[in-house]
Short mmCIF file of C-alpha atoms in Angstrom, two decimals:
data_model
loop_
_atom_site.label_atom_id
_atom_site.label_comp_id
_atom_site.label_asym_id
_atom_site.label_seq_id
_atom_site.Cartn_x
_atom_site.Cartn_y
_atom_site.Cartn_z
CA ARG A 954 122.43 -76.21 -21.29
CA VAL A 955 119.63 -76.62 -24.31
CA ARG A 956 116.82 -77.71 -21.59
CA GLU A 957 117.53 -74.94 -19.09
CA ALA A 958 117.68 -72.36 -22.25
CA VAL A 959 114.39 -73.16 -23.47
CA VAL A 960 112.96 -73.64 -19.08
CA SER A 961 114.13 -70.19 -18.97
CA THR A 962 111.86 -68.69 -22.20
CA GLN A 963 109.41 -70.07 -21.41
CA SER A 964 109.25 -68.40 -18.20
CA THR A 965 110.40 -65.21 -19.38
CA GLY A 966 107.15 -65.31 -21.68
CA MET A 967 104.73 -66.37 -18.96
CA PHE A 968 105.56 -62.93 -16.76
CA ALA A 969 105.54 -60.86 -19.94
CA GLY A 970 101.81 -62.11 -20.90
CA PHE A 971 100.57 -61.48 -16.97
CA GLU A 972 102.59 -57.97 -16.83
CA LYS A 973 99.96 -57.31 -20.15
CA ASP A 974 97.50 -58.34 -18.61
CA GLY A 975 97.75 -55.87 -15.89
CA VAL A 976 98.26 -52.77 -17.88
CA GLU A 977 94.76 -54.01 -19.36
CA GLU A 978 92.96 -54.03 -16.35
CA GLU A 979 94.46 -50.30 -15.01
CA GLU A 980 93.40 -48.99 -17.92
CA GLU A 981 90.21 -50.52 -18.21
CA GLU A 982 89.71 -49.26 -14.78
CA GLU A 983 90.64 -46.13 -15.40
CA GLU A 984 88.06 -45.42 -18.17
CA GLU A 985 85.40 -46.54 -15.63
CA GLU A 986 86.99 -43.82 -13.07
CA HIS A 987 86.32 -40.99 -15.96
CA ARG A 988 82.88 -42.81 -17.09
CA ARG A 989 82.05 -42.36 -13.04
CA SER A 990 83.40 -38.77 -12.94
CA GLU A 991 81.86 -38.15 -16.13
CA ILE A 992 78.19 -39.22 -14.83
CA GLU A 993 78.58 -37.20 -11.69
CA GLU A 994 79.20 -34.30 -12.57
CA ALA A 995 76.50 -34.35 -15.29
CA LYS A 996 74.58 -34.90 -12.16
CA LYS A 997 75.71 -31.97 -11.11
CA LYS A 998 74.97 -30.08 -13.86
CA SER A 999 71.70 -30.91 -14.55
CA LEU A 1000 68.88 -28.72 -12.45
CA ASP A 1001 66.19 -30.37 -10.65
CA ARG A 1002 62.42 -30.35 -11.94
CA GLY A 1003 61.42 -27.95 -9.36
CA ILE A 1004 64.34 -25.20 -10.58
CA LYS A 1005 63.33 -25.62 -14.49
CA GLU A 1006 59.93 -25.39 -14.10
CA LEU A 1007 60.39 -21.55 -12.00
CA ILE A 1008 62.46 -21.04 -14.92
CA CYS A 1009 59.84 -21.44 -16.95
CA ALA A 1010 57.34 -19.66 -14.64
CA VAL A 1011 59.61 -16.73 -14.96
CA LEU A 1012 59.95 -16.60 -18.66
CA ARG A 1013 56.31 -17.01 -19.67
CA ARG A 1014 55.06 -13.77 -16.80
CA ARG A 1015 57.22 -12.14 -19.49
CA ASP A 1016 55.37 -13.51 -22.33
CA SER A 1017 52.81 -17.06 -24.00
CA GLU A 1018 55.81 -17.38 -26.69
CA LEU A 1019 59.64 -18.25 -25.37
CA ASP A 1020 60.92 -16.62 -28.28
CA ILE A 1021 59.49 -13.12 -27.45
CA ALA A 1022 59.73 -14.07 -23.82
CA LEU A 1023 63.54 -14.28 -24.21
CA HIS A 1024 63.32 -11.28 -25.70
CA LYS A 1025 62.04 -9.39 -23.66
CA MET A 1026 63.87 -10.90 -20.83
CA PHE A 1027 67.13 -9.76 -22.36
CA SER A 1028 65.86 -7.13 -22.80
CA ALA A 1029 64.61 -6.32 -19.41
CA VAL A 1030 68.43 -6.86 -17.96
CA GLU A 1031 70.36 -4.93 -20.57
CA GLY A 1032 71.74 -9.05 -21.89
CA ASP A 1033 73.60 -10.16 -25.43
CA MET A 1034 71.33 -12.57 -26.62
CA GLU A 1035 74.61 -13.51 -29.00
CA ILE A 1036 76.59 -13.11 -26.45
CA GLY A 1037 74.82 -14.58 -23.01
CA LEU A 1038 74.05 -13.47 -19.42
CA ASP A 1039 77.44 -13.07 -16.75
CA GLY A 1040 75.84 -14.10 -13.42
CA ASN A 1041 74.97 -10.92 -12.15
CA GLN A 1042 72.46 -10.30 -15.48
CA PHE A 1043 71.13 -13.89 -14.56
CA PHE A 1044 70.85 -13.04 -10.78
CA GLU A 1045 68.88 -10.11 -11.53
CA PHE A 1046 66.43 -12.32 -13.63
CA LEU A 1047 65.87 -14.17 -11.22
CA ALA A 1048 65.39 -11.57 -8.44
CA GLY A 1049 61.91 -11.65 -8.88
CA ALA A 1050 62.00 -15.37 -7.96
CA ARG A 1051 63.70 -14.55 -4.77
CA ILE A 1052 65.99 -17.03 -4.56
CA PRO A 1053 69.32 -16.57 -3.04
CA ARG A 1054 73.03 -15.44 -4.94
CA VAL A 1055 73.94 -18.37 -3.49
CA GLU A 1056 71.66 -20.71 -4.87
CA THR A 1057 71.63 -18.40 -7.97
CA ASP A 1058 74.76 -19.20 -8.59
CA ASP A 1059 74.73 -22.66 -8.57
CA ILE A 1060 71.94 -22.76 -10.99
CA TYR A 1061 74.33 -20.72 -13.23
CA SER A 1062 77.03 -23.17 -12.32
CA ALA A 1063 75.20 -26.08 -13.41
CA MET A 1064 73.70 -24.11 -16.90
CA ASP A 1065 76.85 -22.96 -18.05
CA THR A 1066 77.33 -26.82 -19.78
CA ASP A 1067 80.78 -24.50 -21.58
CA SER A 1068 81.80 -23.04 -18.00
CA ASP A 1069 83.22 -20.18 -20.34
CA GLY A 1070 80.98 -17.41 -17.40
CA LEU A 1071 78.31 -16.93 -20.17
CA LEU A 1072 75.51 -18.22 -20.19
CA THR A 1073 73.90 -18.74 -23.49
CA THR A 1074 69.63 -18.73 -24.87
CA GLU A 1075 70.88 -22.16 -25.86
CA GLU A 1076 72.41 -23.59 -22.65
CA LEU A 1077 69.02 -22.21 -21.32
CA MET A 1078 66.36 -23.63 -22.88
CA THR A 1079 68.52 -26.68 -23.04
CA ALA A 1080 69.17 -27.47 -19.10
CA VAL A 1081 65.19 -26.69 -19.30
CA ASP A 1082 63.57 -28.95 -21.53
CA ASN A 1083 62.11 -25.91 -23.50
CA CYS A 1084 60.20 -24.83 -20.90
CA PRO A 1085 57.54 -28.47 -22.35
CA VAL A 1086 53.88 -27.01 -21.94
CA PRO A 1087 52.94 -28.19 -18.01
CA GLU A 1088 50.45 -30.91 -18.31
CA ARG A 1089 47.06 -29.98 -16.89
CA VAL A 1090 45.39 -32.35 -14.91
CA HIS A 1091 41.61 -32.58 -14.08
CA ILE A 1092 40.86 -33.24 -10.54
CA PRO A 1093 36.81 -33.27 -9.91
CA VAL A 1094 36.38 -31.54 -6.28
CA VAL A 1095 34.44 -33.48 -4.12
CA ASP A 1096 31.97 -32.16 -1.20
CA THR A 1097 33.16 -34.17 1.62
CA LYS A 1098 30.58 -32.21 4.35
CA PRO A 1099 28.65 -33.57 5.80
CA TYR A 1100 24.72 -32.09 4.58
CA ILE A 1101 22.68 -30.09 7.26
CA ARG A 1102 19.18 -29.59 6.34
CA GLU A 1103 18.01 -26.71 7.21
CA PRO A 1104 14.36 -26.90 9.62
CA VAL A 1105 11.78 -25.51 7.42
CA ILE A 1106 9.57 -23.42 8.45
CA GLU A 1107 5.85 -22.96 8.01
CA CYS A 1108 4.62 -19.79 7.41
CA PRO A 1109 1.41 -19.42 8.99
CA THR A 1110 -1.84 -18.62 6.00
CA GLU A 1111 -4.21 -15.83 5.87
CA ARG A 1112 -6.55 -17.76 7.72
CA GLU A 1113 -4.25 -18.80 10.65
CA GLN A 1114 -3.45 -15.27 11.19
CA TYR A 1115 -6.71 -14.14 11.65
CA LYS A 1116 -7.83 -17.04 13.79
CA PHE A 1117 -4.96 -14.96 15.92
CA LEU A 1118 -5.93 -11.94 16.13
CA ARG A 1119 -9.51 -12.12 16.32
CA THR A 1120 -9.15 -14.82 19.48
CA ARG A 1121 -6.52 -12.44 20.68
CA ALA A 1122 -9.54 -9.06 19.65
CA MET A 1123 -12.05 -11.84 21.76
CA LYS A 1124 -9.76 -12.00 25.10
CA PHE A 1125 -9.23 -8.17 24.90
CA LEU A 1126 -12.99 -6.93 24.61
CA GLY A 1127 -13.73 -9.46 27.09
CA GLY A 1128 -11.92 -6.55 29.69
CA TYR A 1129 -12.46 -3.69 27.76
CA GLY A 1130 -14.94 -1.28 29.35
CA ALA A 1131 -16.07 2.11 27.10
CA GLU A 1132 -18.73 1.85 25.05
CA ARG A 1133 -18.44 -0.36 21.81
CA SER A 1134 -18.91 2.42 19.29
CA ASP A 1135 -15.75 3.56 18.86
CA VAL A 1136 -14.26 1.45 16.58
CA ARG A 1137 -11.10 3.10 15.58
CA ALA A 1138 -10.92 3.51 19.62
CA MET A 1139 -10.94 0.33 19.99
CA ALA A 1140 -8.27 -0.19 17.80
CA GLU A 1141 -6.23 1.31 19.63
CA ALA A 1142 -6.63 0.27 23.14
CA PHE A 1143 -6.41 -3.39 21.50
CA TYR A 1144 -2.84 -2.44 19.41
CA THR A 1145 -2.13 -1.56 22.86
CA THR A 1146 -2.17 -4.50 24.14
CA PHE A 1147 0.99 -5.93 22.24
CA THR A 1148 3.00 -2.62 22.84
CA GLY A 1149 2.75 -3.18 26.60
CA GLY A 1150 -0.13 0.38 26.57
CA ASP A 1151 2.46 2.61 24.34
CA LEU A 1152 1.13 3.92 21.07
CA GLU A 1153 4.22 5.20 20.38
CA MET A 1154 6.03 2.02 19.79
CA VAL A 1155 5.48 -0.76 16.86
CA ILE A 1156 4.38 -4.51 16.70
CA SER A 1157 7.16 -6.79 16.40
CA PRO A 1158 6.85 -10.29 13.65
CA ARG A 1159 6.68 -11.94 17.72
CA ASP A 1160 4.31 -9.98 18.81
CA LEU A 1161 2.22 -11.27 16.19
CA ASP A 1162 3.49 -14.94 16.27
CA ILE A 1163 4.78 -15.00 13.32
CA PRO A 1164 8.58 -16.22 12.05
CA GLU A 1165 11.27 -13.66 11.29
CA PRO A 1166 11.69 -15.38 7.79
CA CYS A 1167 7.80 -15.59 6.93
CA VAL A 1168 7.39 -11.26 7.80
CA LYS A 1169 7.53 -10.29 3.64
CA GLU A 1170 5.01 -13.67 2.89
CA CYS A 1171 2.18 -13.02 5.60
CA TRP A 1172 2.02 -9.11 5.87
CA GLY A 1173 2.51 -7.98 2.02
CA GLU A 1174 1.71 -4.52 1.66
CA LEU A 1175 0.27 -4.57 4.56
CA ASP A 1176 4.37 -3.22 6.08
CA THR A 1177 4.16 0.16 3.73
CA ASN A 1178 7.25 0.89 4.61
CA LYS A 1179 8.81 -2.43 5.08
CA ASP A 1180 10.56 -2.64 8.11
CA GLY A 1181 10.05 -5.52 9.08
CA TYR A 1182 7.29 -3.89 11.84
CA LEU A 1183 3.41 -2.49 12.32
CA ASP A 1184 2.97 0.65 13.77
CA LEU A 1185 -0.88 2.23 14.35
CA GLN A 1186 -1.82 3.24 11.57
CA GLU A 1187 -0.93 -0.55 9.31
CA PHE A 1188 -2.10 -1.82 12.23
CA ASN A 1189 -5.04 -0.76 11.97
CA ARG A 1190 -5.21 -1.34 8.63
CA ILE A 1191 -6.67 -5.30 10.23
CA SER A 1192 -7.70 -4.25 13.18
CA HIS A 1193 -10.01 -2.20 11.68
CA ASP A 1194 -11.92 -5.28 9.38
CA ILE A 1195 -11.00 -7.59 13.28
CA LEU A 1196 -13.34 -5.40 15.16
CA GLU A 1197 -16.46 -4.09 13.19
CA GLU A 1198 -17.42 -7.72 14.32
CA PHE A 1199 -18.05 -6.59 17.68
CA ILE A 1200 -19.26 -2.78 17.13
CA GLU A 1201 -22.52 -2.72 18.84
CA LYS A 1202 -25.03 -1.02 16.08
CA PRO A 1203 -28.65 0.21 17.13
CA THR A 1204 -31.16 -0.94 16.84
CA ARG A 1205 -33.11 -0.32 13.47
CA GLU A 1206 -36.16 1.62 15.38
CA GLU A 1207 -33.25 4.12 16.70
CA GLN A 1208 -31.71 4.31 13.51
CA ARG A 1209 -35.56 5.67 12.40
CA LYS A 1210 -35.34 8.45 14.92
CA THR A 1211 -31.94 9.08 15.10
CA PRO A 1212 -31.19 10.50 11.33
CA PRO A 1213 -27.69 10.63 10.24
CA ALA A 1214 -26.13 13.70 10.84
CA SER A 1215 -23.70 15.56 8.39
CA VAL A 1216 -19.75 15.99 8.91
CA ILE A 1217 -19.65 19.07 9.26
CA PRO A 1218 -23.75 20.14 9.06
CA GLU A 1219 -22.34 24.76 9.12
CA ILE A 1220 -20.33 24.05 6.03
CA ARG A 1221 -22.92 24.77 3.62
CA MET A 1222 -22.02 24.36 -0.29
CA GLU A 1223 -21.72 27.43 -1.67
CA GLU A 1224 -19.77 28.48 0.95
CA VAL A 1225 -17.40 25.14 -0.98
CA GLU A 1226 -17.94 26.23 -4.47
CA ALA A 1227 -16.21 29.96 -2.83
CA MET A 1228 -12.63 28.45 -2.51
CA ASN A 1229 -9.90 28.86 -4.92
CA GLY A 1230 -9.74 25.32 -7.08
CA ALA A 1231 -6.35 24.79 -6.40
CA ASP A 1232 -6.62 24.99 -3.00
CA ARG A 1233 -10.16 23.10 -2.93
CA LYS A 1234 -8.42 20.35 -4.75
CA ILE A 1235 -5.29 20.06 -2.67
CA LEU A 1236 -6.75 19.97 0.45
CA THR A 1237 -9.74 17.37 -0.78
CA GLY A 1238 -6.55 15.14 -1.50
CA VAL A 1239 -5.75 15.49 2.05
CA VAL A 1240 -8.86 14.62 3.54
CA VAL A 1241 -9.66 11.29 1.29
CA ASN A 1242 -6.12 10.32 1.46
CA THR A 1243 -6.39 10.46 5.91
CA TYR A 1244 -9.72 9.16 5.59
CA ARG A 1245 -8.33 5.62 3.70
CA GLU A 1246 -5.28 5.63 6.12
CA LEU A 1247 -8.05 5.36 8.64
CA ASN A 1248 -9.67 3.05 7.10
CA VAL A 1249 -13.24 5.27 7.16
CA ARG A 1250 -15.66 6.07 4.39
CA VAL A 1251 -15.91 9.24 4.09
CA GLU A 1252 -18.61 10.90 1.45
CA GLU A 1253 -17.66 13.38 -1.14
CA GLU A 1254 -19.81 15.96 -0.64
CA ASP A 1255 -18.77 15.50 3.99
CA ALA A 1256 -15.09 15.61 2.06
CA LEU A 1257 -15.50 18.90 0.05
CA LYS A 1258 -17.02 20.48 3.40
CA ILE A 1259 -13.62 19.10 5.33
CA ALA A 1260 -11.96 21.08 3.30
CA ALA A 1261 -14.02 24.01 3.52
CA LYS A 1262 -13.77 24.19 7.04
CA LEU A 1263 -9.94 23.63 7.45
CA SER A 1264 -9.85 26.65 4.16
CA GLN A 1265 -10.73 28.95 6.99
CA ASN A 1266 -6.95 27.25 9.61
CA GLN A 1267 -4.53 30.71 8.92
CA GLU A 1268 -1.75 27.94 9.51
CA VAL A 1269 -3.54 26.46 7.26
CA VAL A 1270 -3.61 28.62 4.33
CA GLN A 1271 -0.04 29.32 4.35
CA LEU A 1272 1.11 26.35 4.25
CA LEU A 1273 -1.30 26.43 1.08
CA ASN A 1274 0.86 28.94 -0.67
CA LYS A 1275 3.82 26.85 -0.07
CA VAL A 1276 2.68 24.28 -1.77
CA ARG A 1277 1.08 26.00 -4.38
CA ASP A 1278 4.74 27.59 -4.97
CA LEU A 1279 6.79 24.64 -4.26
CA GLY A 1280 4.44 21.36 -5.86
CA PRO A 1281 3.09 18.49 -3.55
CA ASN A 1282 6.45 16.54 -3.37
CA SER A 1283 7.31 19.23 -1.07
CA GLU A 1284 8.09 20.24 2.67
CA ALA A 1285 5.19 22.07 3.32
CA PHE A 1286 3.70 19.68 1.77
CA ASP A 1287 4.46 16.56 4.54
CA THR A 1288 3.80 19.37 6.88
CA LEU A 1289 0.16 20.09 6.04
CA LYS A 1290 -0.61 16.79 5.75
CA ARG A 1291 0.87 16.54 9.73
CA LEU A 1292 -1.67 19.88 10.70
CA VAL A 1293 -4.59 18.09 8.91
CA ARG A 1294 -4.43 14.59 10.26
CA PRO A 1295 -5.61 15.32 13.81
CA ILE A 1296 -8.42 17.10 13.08
CA VAL A 1297 -9.40 15.00 10.31
CA GLU A 1298 -9.27 11.43 13.12
CA ARG A 1299 -10.91 13.94 15.39
CA LEU A 1300 -13.96 14.14 12.49
CA ALA A 1301 -14.04 11.05 11.58
CA ARG A 1302 -14.85 9.75 15.18
CA HIS A 1303 -18.73 11.89 14.49
#
């Protein structure tokens, strides 16, 4: 019996130890499960990095200083900084970011750590890690496009341009049937070889074998109105110089036999002096400028005589009266120049 009692006692103690070990294992499993649930809950409540940066960007848009930005944000949504924001106020705060209401509610729930339905400033700033200043990384810009070398355009030199025009002039004069005594008539006929026979047309850079980018360099002051083309007057500045070389000049004996005639022999200097001083100055200036545009030299006495001759024209007199009243910058002065020009051109031929 004693032996049975001992064996019974040992068996009872052994089972009691097994029971105690089982309870401890259950408690450890419960603690592990609770710890896991806390970790999962913490993960749910933590914000995605992109959401954090978005909220911080909304705050910094109001002010670079976070304290001031929070005050402005709470004031904008009519919130109390001591109490916190409710769900509607937080949704209004993120309205500019255009986040759907469902997602806004999820963000709000994750940031409200104590789940009391109010988001305090501490919870807000803790959730976004106090909005650290984003690190700026300088990334050098590398141009990966292949370098395309632009074609180099060589502009013709002044010598090359003169040679081109002189060659064209020689070809033109080879078929020119009129006398080579009037450089102006020759220049007009030469001009029409570039414009298809029309004096009103203009010469383009292509007509003179000049690339478009070289127009300014090649023509310079020759193109007075800077339109990229040459009209008859502008072209005459170079054509006269070239054609003068081919003018048939009288021999010395012919020059002795034929004394140079005055431009307007019927006008005496007494008539010039009798003109109104202002009219004489205006008309003489117009005559001299017109001759200069035609690249023809005129003596001062001849210019005065032409001015006196023009003063006898009734239309010229009427325009002179307007020019004296309105000045040289008036439309009347431009009309006067247009009226005088054909008269001077006819005289320039003789």
